[in-house]
Amino acid sequence: EAGVAQSPRYKIIEKRQSVAFWCNPISGHATLYWYQQILGQGPKLLIQFQNNGVVDDSQLPKDRFSAERLKGVDSTLKIQPAKLEDSAVYLCASSLAWQGGASSYEQYFGPGTRLTVT
Amino acid sequence: SQQGEEDPQALSIQEGENATMNCSYKTSINNLQWYRQNSGRGLVHLILIRSNEREKHSGRLRVTLDTSKKSSSLLITASRAADTASYFCATVYNNNDMRFGAGTRLTVKP
């Protein structure tokens, strides 16, 4: 079974530039997550999709971050404009659908995209 | 903050010893999950324990959950050098909100 795919693996940009990350979840997984993991910290949930609808984006800095999952499969996360503090690893994860209750399914993580903002 | 907090922040043991990590949280959860992260394999799910469960096992891993104390522990028995990694607890709330702690960095010396 293919895992969660992410690209690019590494990205270096200057502050105020824009960047986009791509994620392809495991086939059949309806729920998709984007996390930001700053060095030395645990992953912080940015946004959660159920199919192509947003379930939770309470921690997404909406003035500069945006995400979409138009067809309920692939997803892109964009940062525009980037700041120095956005330097982190951006992780995408997917899980089986949430059915009528809290998520009781494990999440499968991709390898992440390491973003460096200079 | 709703995220769990791991303790200790770092742990160093000899191969063959047991390693215990703890996670505490503040509000009622639906389930709690433990993940491992190392540079080779990224973030990997280890065990999920539901709020109505008290203990689960998976190979050399044992997880306990005490909802009255709002805490969980992860025990790794007979540790190996390959167990060197960061271990995170993730608390899942009834609104499907999932939060990771800052992790415990485990070093197993050969």
PDB file of C-alpha atoms in Angstrom:
ATOM      1  CA  GLU A   1       0.000   0.000   0.000  1.00  0.00           C
ATOM      2  CA  ALA A   2       1.431   3.358  -1.024  1.00  0.00           C
ATOM      3  CA  GLY A   3       1.918   5.825   1.806  1.00  0.00           C
ATOM      4  CA  VAL A   4       1.182   9.524   2.028  1.00  0.00           C
ATOM      5  CA  ALA A   5       3.150  11.390  -0.619  1.00  0.00           C
ATOM      6  CA  GLN A   6       4.423  14.933  -0.193  1.00  0.00           C
ATOM      7  CA  SER A   7       6.418  17.275  -2.375  1.00  0.00           C
ATOM      8  CA  PRO A   8       8.753  18.966  -2.409  1.00  0.00           C
ATOM      9  CA  ARG A   9      10.866  17.440   0.350  1.00  0.00           C
ATOM     10  CA  TYR A  10      12.876  20.591   0.890  1.00  0.00           C
ATOM     11  CA  LYS A  11      12.303  24.230   0.057  1.00  0.00           C
ATOM     12  CA  ILE A  12      14.336  27.343   0.740  1.00  0.00           C
ATOM     13  CA  ILE A  13      12.767  30.728   0.112  1.00  0.00           C
ATOM     14  CA  GLU A  14      13.291  34.317   1.154  1.00  0.00           C
ATOM     15  CA  LYS A  15      10.877  36.067   3.460  1.00  0.00           C
ATOM     16  CA  ARG A  16       7.895  37.645   1.745  1.00  0.00           C
ATOM     17  CA  GLN A  17       8.014  35.041  -1.034  1.00  0.00           C
ATOM     18  CA  SER A  18       5.254  32.510  -1.520  1.00  0.00           C
ATOM     19  CA  VAL A  19       5.463  28.719  -1.400  1.00  0.00           C
ATOM     20  CA  ALA A  20       3.129  25.793  -1.963  1.00  0.00           C
ATOM     21  CA  PHE A  21       3.217  22.231  -0.697  1.00  0.00           C
ATOM     22  CA  TRP A  22       1.415  19.255  -2.170  1.00  0.00           C
ATOM     23  CA  CYS A  23       0.025  16.141  -0.517  1.00  0.00           C
ATOM     24  CA  ASN A  24      -1.500  12.949  -1.871  1.00  0.00           C
ATOM     25  CA  PRO A  25      -3.122  10.878   0.901  1.00  0.00           C
ATOM     26  CA  ILE A  26      -3.494   7.125   1.071  1.00  0.00           C
ATOM     27  CA  SER A  27      -6.160   5.912  -1.323  1.00  0.00           C
ATOM     28  CA  GLY A  28      -9.543   5.678   0.376  1.00  0.00           C
ATOM     29  CA  HIS A  29      -8.663   7.976   3.262  1.00  0.00           C
ATOM     30  CA  ALA A  30     -11.288  10.671   3.472  1.00  0.00           C
ATOM     31  CA  THR A  31      -9.653  12.711   6.222  1.00  0.00           C
ATOM     32  CA  LEU A  32      -6.556  14.781   5.507  1.00  0.00           C
ATOM     33  CA  TYR A  33      -4.504  16.871   7.917  1.00  0.00           C
ATOM     34  CA  TRP A  34      -1.773  19.481   7.588  1.00  0.00           C
ATOM     35  CA  TYR A  35       0.593  19.988  10.508  1.00  0.00           C
ATOM     36  CA  GLN A  36       3.413  22.407  11.188  1.00  0.00           C
ATOM     37  CA  GLN A  37       6.304  21.051  13.233  1.00  0.00           C
ATOM     38  CA  ILE A  38       8.872  23.533  14.458  1.00  0.00           C
ATOM     39  CA  LEU A  39      12.228  22.083  15.478  1.00  0.00           C
ATOM     40  CA  GLY A  40      12.071  20.603  18.968  1.00  0.00           C
ATOM     41  CA  GLN A  41       8.270  20.742  19.189  1.00  0.00           C
ATOM     42  CA  GLY A  42       5.396  18.418  18.492  1.00  0.00           C
ATOM     43  CA  PRO A  43       3.265  18.726  15.359  1.00  0.00           C
ATOM     44  CA  LYS A  44       0.686  21.505  15.460  1.00  0.00           C
ATOM     45  CA  LEU A  45      -2.516  20.937  13.523  1.00  0.00           C
ATOM     46  CA  LEU A  46      -3.108  23.643  10.924  1.00  0.00           C
ATOM     47  CA  ILE A  47      -6.143  22.330   9.088  1.00  0.00           C
ATOM     48  CA  GLN A  48      -8.238  19.174   8.815  1.00  0.00           C
ATOM     49  CA  PHE A  49     -10.349  18.174   5.826  1.00  0.00           C
ATOM     50  CA  GLN A  50     -13.120  15.605   5.674  1.00  0.00           C
ATOM     51  CA  ASN A  51     -13.358  14.852   1.953  1.00  0.00           C
ATOM     52  CA  ASN A  52     -13.208  18.361   0.475  1.00  0.00           C
ATOM     53  CA  GLY A  53     -14.770  20.140   3.438  1.00  0.00           C
ATOM     54  CA  VAL A  54     -12.871  21.871   6.243  1.00  0.00           C
ATOM     55  CA  VAL A  55     -13.484  20.334   9.670  1.00  0.00           C
ATOM     56  CA  ASP A  56     -11.034  22.417  11.703  1.00  0.00           C
ATOM     57  CA  ASP A  57      -8.835  25.340  10.710  1.00  0.00           C
ATOM     58  CA  SER A  58      -8.783  27.130  14.054  1.00  0.00           C
ATOM     59  CA  GLN A  59      -4.981  27.179  14.207  1.00  0.00           C
ATOM     60  CA  LEU A  60      -4.365  28.170  10.602  1.00  0.00           C
ATOM     61  CA  PRO A  61      -2.961  31.733  10.272  1.00  0.00           C
ATOM     62  CA  LYS A  62      -5.483  32.684   7.655  1.00  0.00           C
ATOM     63  CA  ASP A  63      -3.876  36.001   6.815  1.00  0.00           C
ATOM     64  CA  ARG A  64      -0.997  34.159   5.130  1.00  0.00           C
ATOM     65  CA  PHE A  65      -1.824  30.449   5.002  1.00  0.00           C
ATOM     66  CA  SER A  66      -4.406  28.805   2.781  1.00  0.00           C
ATOM     67  CA  ALA A  67      -5.229  25.212   1.946  1.00  0.00           C
ATOM     68  CA  GLU A  68      -7.557  23.451  -0.405  1.00  0.00           C
ATOM     69  CA  ARG A  69      -8.663  19.961  -1.264  1.00  0.00           C
ATOM     70  CA  LEU A  70     -10.838  20.548  -4.280  1.00  0.00           C
ATOM     71  CA  LYS A  71     -11.666  17.008  -5.362  1.00  0.00           C
ATOM     72  CA  GLY A  72     -11.443  15.408  -1.949  1.00  0.00           C
ATOM     73  CA  VAL A  73      -8.134  13.703  -2.712  1.00  0.00           C
ATOM     74  CA  ASP A  74      -4.956  15.769  -3.194  1.00  0.00           C
ATOM     75  CA  SER A  75      -4.373  18.868  -1.155  1.00  0.00           C
ATOM     76  CA  THR A  76      -2.173  21.934  -1.365  1.00  0.00           C
ATOM     77  CA  LEU A  77      -1.027  24.220   1.430  1.00  0.00           C
ATOM     78  CA  LYS A  78       0.173  27.699   0.513  1.00  0.00           C
ATOM     79  CA  ILE A  79       2.006  30.381   2.434  1.00  0.00           C
ATOM     80  CA  GLN A  80       1.958  33.920   1.077  1.00  0.00           C
ATOM     81  CA  PRO A  81       3.928  35.897   2.136  1.00  0.00           C
ATOM     82  CA  ALA A  82       6.316  33.767   4.169  1.00  0.00           C
ATOM     83  CA  LYS A  83       7.887  34.943   7.402  1.00  0.00           C
ATOM     84  CA  LEU A  84      11.044  33.758   9.129  1.00  0.00           C
ATOM     85  CA  GLU A  85       8.976  32.045  11.824  1.00  0.00           C
ATOM     86  CA  ASP A  86       7.348  29.834   9.186  1.00  0.00           C
ATOM     87  CA  SER A  87      10.564  27.804   8.987  1.00  0.00           C
ATOM     88  CA  ALA A  88       9.427  24.320   9.961  1.00  0.00           C
ATOM     89  CA  VAL A  89       8.571  20.896   8.645  1.00  0.00           C
ATOM     90  CA  TYR A  90       5.096  20.717   7.139  1.00  0.00           C
ATOM     91  CA  LEU A  91       3.536  17.316   7.580  1.00  0.00           C
ATOM     92  CA  CYS A  92       0.549  15.895   5.794  1.00  0.00           C
ATOM     93  CA  ALA A  93      -1.383  12.996   7.281  1.00  0.00           C
ATOM     94  CA  SER A  94      -4.461  11.019   6.349  1.00  0.00           C
ATOM     95  CA  SER A  95      -6.830   8.665   8.096  1.00  0.00           C
ATOM     96  CA  LEU A  96     -10.010   6.726   7.474  1.00  0.00           C
ATOM     97  CA  ALA A  97     -13.245   8.656   7.590  1.00  0.00           C
ATOM     98  CA  TRP A  98     -14.587   9.927  10.844  1.00  0.00           C
ATOM     99  CA  GLN A  99     -17.970   8.308  11.245  1.00  0.00           C
ATOM    100  CA  GLY A 100     -20.365   9.928  13.648  1.00  0.00           C
ATOM    101  CA  GLY A 101     -17.927  10.408  16.479  1.00  0.00           C
ATOM    102  CA  ALA A 102     -14.450  11.374  17.467  1.00  0.00           C
ATOM    103  CA  SER A 103     -11.584  10.175  15.382  1.00  0.00           C
ATOM    104  CA  SER A 104     -10.554   6.712  16.511  1.00  0.00           C
ATOM    105  CA  TYR A 105      -8.380   6.008  13.556  1.00  0.00           C
ATOM    106  CA  GLU A 106      -4.638   6.249  13.442  1.00  0.00           C
ATOM    107  CA  GLN A 107      -3.102   8.858  11.216  1.00  0.00           C
ATOM    108  CA  TYR A 108      -0.564   7.999   8.549  1.00  0.00           C
ATOM    109  CA  PHE A 109       2.050  10.676   8.015  1.00  0.00           C
ATOM    110  CA  GLY A 110       3.988  11.648   4.949  1.00  0.00           C
ATOM    111  CA  PRO A 111       7.739  12.385   5.027  1.00  0.00           C
ATOM    112  CA  GLY A 112       7.143  16.121   5.337  1.00  0.00           C
ATOM    113  CA  THR A 113       8.460  19.203   3.579  1.00  0.00           C
ATOM    114  CA  ARG A 114      11.254  21.043   5.342  1.00  0.00           C
ATOM    115  CA  LEU A 115      10.811  24.772   4.721  1.00  0.00           C
ATOM    116  CA  THR A 116      13.581  27.252   5.421  1.00  0.00           C
ATOM    117  CA  VAL A 117      12.744  30.942   5.193  1.00  0.00           C
ATOM    118  CA  THR A 118      15.771  33.245   5.021  1.00  0.00           C
TER     119      THR A 118
ATOM    120  CA  SER B   1      -3.847  24.663  25.838  1.00  0.00           C
ATOM    121  CA  GLN B   2      -5.497  21.307  25.200  1.00  0.00           C
ATOM    122  CA  GLN B   3      -2.370  19.461  24.194  1.00  0.00           C
ATOM    123  CA  GLY B   4      -0.851  16.710  26.275  1.00  0.00           C
ATOM    124  CA  GLU B   5       2.439  17.224  28.024  1.00  0.00           C
ATOM    125  CA  GLU B   6       5.110  14.539  27.981  1.00  0.00           C
ATOM    126  CA  ASP B   7       7.476  13.848  30.796  1.00  0.00           C
ATOM    127  CA  PRO B   8      10.434  13.613  30.836  1.00  0.00           C
ATOM    128  CA  GLN B   9      11.567  15.822  27.983  1.00  0.00           C
ATOM    129  CA  ALA B  10      14.595  13.600  27.448  1.00  0.00           C
ATOM    130  CA  LEU B  11      15.540  10.109  28.592  1.00  0.00           C
ATOM    131  CA  SER B  12      18.796   8.207  28.130  1.00  0.00           C
ATOM    132  CA  ILE B  13      19.069   4.516  28.961  1.00  0.00           C
ATOM    133  CA  GLN B  14      21.204   1.480  28.176  1.00  0.00           C
ATOM    134  CA  GLU B  15      20.123  -1.166  25.715  1.00  0.00           C
ATOM    135  CA  GLY B  16      18.056  -3.833  27.454  1.00  0.00           C
ATOM    136  CA  GLU B  17      16.618  -1.461  30.048  1.00  0.00           C
ATOM    137  CA  ASN B  18      12.982  -0.386  30.164  1.00  0.00           C
ATOM    138  CA  ALA B  19      11.890   3.128  29.237  1.00  0.00           C
ATOM    139  CA  THR B  20       8.821   4.831  30.655  1.00  0.00           C
ATOM    140  CA  MET B  21       7.328   8.044  29.302  1.00  0.00           C
ATOM    141  CA  ASN B  22       4.336   9.870  30.679  1.00  0.00           C
ATOM    142  CA  CYS B  23       1.685  12.098  29.194  1.00  0.00           C
ATOM    143  CA  SER B  24      -0.697  14.334  31.102  1.00  0.00           C
ATOM    144  CA  TYR B  25      -3.668  16.263  29.780  1.00  0.00           C
ATOM    145  CA  LYS B  26      -6.247  18.657  31.165  1.00  0.00           C
ATOM    146  CA  THR B  27      -9.688  17.936  29.725  1.00  0.00           C
ATOM    147  CA  SER B  28     -11.624  14.772  28.988  1.00  0.00           C
ATOM    148  CA  ILE B  29     -10.559  12.869  25.930  1.00  0.00           C
ATOM    149  CA  ASN B  30     -12.066  10.351  23.554  1.00  0.00           C
ATOM    150  CA  ASN B  31      -8.799   8.545  22.970  1.00  0.00           C
ATOM    151  CA  LEU B  32      -5.060   8.982  23.274  1.00  0.00           C
ATOM    152  CA  GLN B  33      -2.478   7.925  20.740  1.00  0.00           C
ATOM    153  CA  TRP B  34       1.270   7.445  20.927  1.00  0.00           C
ATOM    154  CA  TYR B  35       3.538   8.155  17.973  1.00  0.00           C
ATOM    155  CA  ARG B  36       7.246   7.717  17.328  1.00  0.00           C
ATOM    156  CA  GLN B  37       9.364   9.979  15.172  1.00  0.00           C
ATOM    157  CA  ASN B  38      12.877   9.377  13.957  1.00  0.00           C
ATOM    158  CA  SER B  39      14.812  10.716  11.044  1.00  0.00           C
ATOM    159  CA  GLY B  40      14.605   7.479   9.133  1.00  0.00           C
ATOM    160  CA  ARG B  41      10.884   6.745   9.181  1.00  0.00           C
ATOM    161  CA  GLY B  42       9.159  10.000  10.025  1.00  0.00           C
ATOM    162  CA  LEU B  43       6.131   9.991  12.339  1.00  0.00           C
ATOM    163  CA  VAL B  44       4.653   6.550  12.943  1.00  0.00           C
ATOM    164  CA  HIS B  45       1.591   5.510  14.930  1.00  0.00           C
ATOM    165  CA  LEU B  46       2.299   3.087  17.799  1.00  0.00           C
ATOM    166  CA  ILE B  47      -0.831   2.534  19.886  1.00  0.00           C
ATOM    167  CA  LEU B  48      -4.314   4.017  20.324  1.00  0.00           C
ATOM    168  CA  ILE B  49      -6.058   3.652  23.676  1.00  0.00           C
ATOM    169  CA  ARG B  50      -9.686   4.660  24.144  1.00  0.00           C
ATOM    170  CA  SER B  51     -11.036   6.458  27.191  1.00  0.00           C
ATOM    171  CA  ASN B  52     -12.820   3.314  28.390  1.00  0.00           C
ATOM    172  CA  GLU B  53      -9.643   1.242  28.233  1.00  0.00           C
ATOM    173  CA  ARG B  54      -7.006   1.038  30.922  1.00  0.00           C
ATOM    174  CA  GLU B  55      -4.166  -0.851  29.294  1.00  0.00           C
ATOM    175  CA  LYS B  56      -3.031  -1.995  25.867  1.00  0.00           C
ATOM    176  CA  HIS B  57      -0.078  -3.973  24.638  1.00  0.00           C
ATOM    177  CA  SER B  58       1.708  -4.179  21.328  1.00  0.00           C
ATOM    178  CA  GLY B  59       4.877  -6.236  21.238  1.00  0.00           C
ATOM    179  CA  ARG B  60       7.351  -4.596  23.631  1.00  0.00           C
ATOM    180  CA  LEU B  61       5.053  -1.607  24.122  1.00  0.00           C
ATOM    181  CA  ARG B  62       2.620  -1.207  26.982  1.00  0.00           C
ATOM    182  CA  VAL B  63       0.328   1.792  27.320  1.00  0.00           C
ATOM    183  CA  THR B  64      -1.792   2.628  30.332  1.00  0.00           C
ATOM    184  CA  LEU B  65      -4.474   5.258  30.706  1.00  0.00           C
ATOM    185  CA  ASP B  66      -5.784   6.678  33.965  1.00  0.00           C
ATOM    186  CA  THR B  67      -8.677   8.998  33.153  1.00  0.00           C
ATOM    187  CA  SER B  68      -9.133   9.981  36.800  1.00  0.00           C
ATOM    188  CA  LYS B  69      -5.599  11.373  36.835  1.00  0.00           C
ATOM    189  CA  LYS B  70      -5.764  12.463  33.198  1.00  0.00           C
ATOM    190  CA  SER B  71      -2.523  10.719  32.421  1.00  0.00           C
ATOM    191  CA  SER B  72      -1.073   7.980  30.258  1.00  0.00           C
ATOM    192  CA  SER B  73       2.215   6.159  30.217  1.00  0.00           C
ATOM    193  CA  LEU B  74       4.169   4.375  27.520  1.00  0.00           C
ATOM    194  CA  LEU B  75       6.493   1.596  28.597  1.00  0.00           C
ATOM    195  CA  ILE B  76       9.069   0.149  26.209  1.00  0.00           C
ATOM    196  CA  THR B  77      10.547  -3.056  27.565  1.00  0.00           C
ATOM    197  CA  ALA B  78      13.969  -4.498  26.697  1.00  0.00           C
ATOM    198  CA  SER B  79      14.903  -1.390  24.738  1.00  0.00           C
ATOM    199  CA  ARG B  80      17.071  -1.508  21.635  1.00  0.00           C
ATOM    200  CA  ALA B  81      19.268   1.086  19.970  1.00  0.00           C
ATOM    201  CA  ALA B  82      16.670   1.225  17.188  1.00  0.00           C
ATOM    202  CA  ASP B  83      14.130   2.559  19.719  1.00  0.00           C
ATOM    203  CA  THR B  84      16.067   5.831  19.789  1.00  0.00           C
ATOM    204  CA  ALA B  85      13.528   8.428  18.671  1.00  0.00           C
ATOM    205  CA  SER B  86      11.144  11.098  19.893  1.00  0.00           C
ATOM    206  CA  TYR B  87       7.863   9.831  21.301  1.00  0.00           C
ATOM    207  CA  PHE B  88       4.718  11.933  21.208  1.00  0.00           C
ATOM    208  CA  CYS B  89       1.344  11.524  22.811  1.00  0.00           C
ATOM    209  CA  ALA B  90      -1.636  12.877  20.916  1.00  0.00           C
ATOM    210  CA  THR B  91      -4.895  13.533  22.716  1.00  0.00           C
ATOM    211  CA  VAL B  92      -8.135  13.269  20.759  1.00  0.00           C
ATOM    212  CA  TYR B  93     -11.169  15.087  22.073  1.00  0.00           C
ATOM    213  CA  ASN B  94     -14.810  14.375  21.427  1.00  0.00           C
ATOM    214  CA  ASN B  95     -14.997  17.105  18.803  1.00  0.00           C
ATOM    215  CA  ASN B  96     -12.340  15.225  16.827  1.00  0.00           C
ATOM    216  CA  ASP B  97      -9.726  17.778  17.851  1.00  0.00           C
ATOM    217  CA  MET B  98      -6.305  16.103  18.076  1.00  0.00           C
ATOM    218  CA  ARG B  99      -3.330  17.753  19.777  1.00  0.00           C
ATOM    219  CA  PHE B 100       0.270  16.581  20.045  1.00  0.00           C
ATOM    220  CA  GLY B 101       2.547  17.204  22.986  1.00  0.00           C
ATOM    221  CA  ALA B 102       6.152  18.366  22.724  1.00  0.00           C
ATOM    222  CA  GLY B 103       7.501  14.830  22.962  1.00  0.00           C
ATOM    223  CA  THR B 104      10.057  12.816  24.906  1.00  0.00           C
ATOM    224  CA  ARG B 105      13.427  12.335  23.266  1.00  0.00           C
ATOM    225  CA  LEU B 106      14.622   8.789  24.032  1.00  0.00           C
ATOM    226  CA  THR B 107      18.237   7.738  23.517  1.00  0.00           C
ATOM    227  CA  VAL B 108      19.109   4.059  23.872  1.00  0.00           C
ATOM    228  CA  LYS B 109      22.839   3.477  24.173  1.00  0.00           C
ATOM    229  CA  PRO B 110      24.230   0.211  22.794  1.00  0.00           C
TER     230      PRO B 110
END
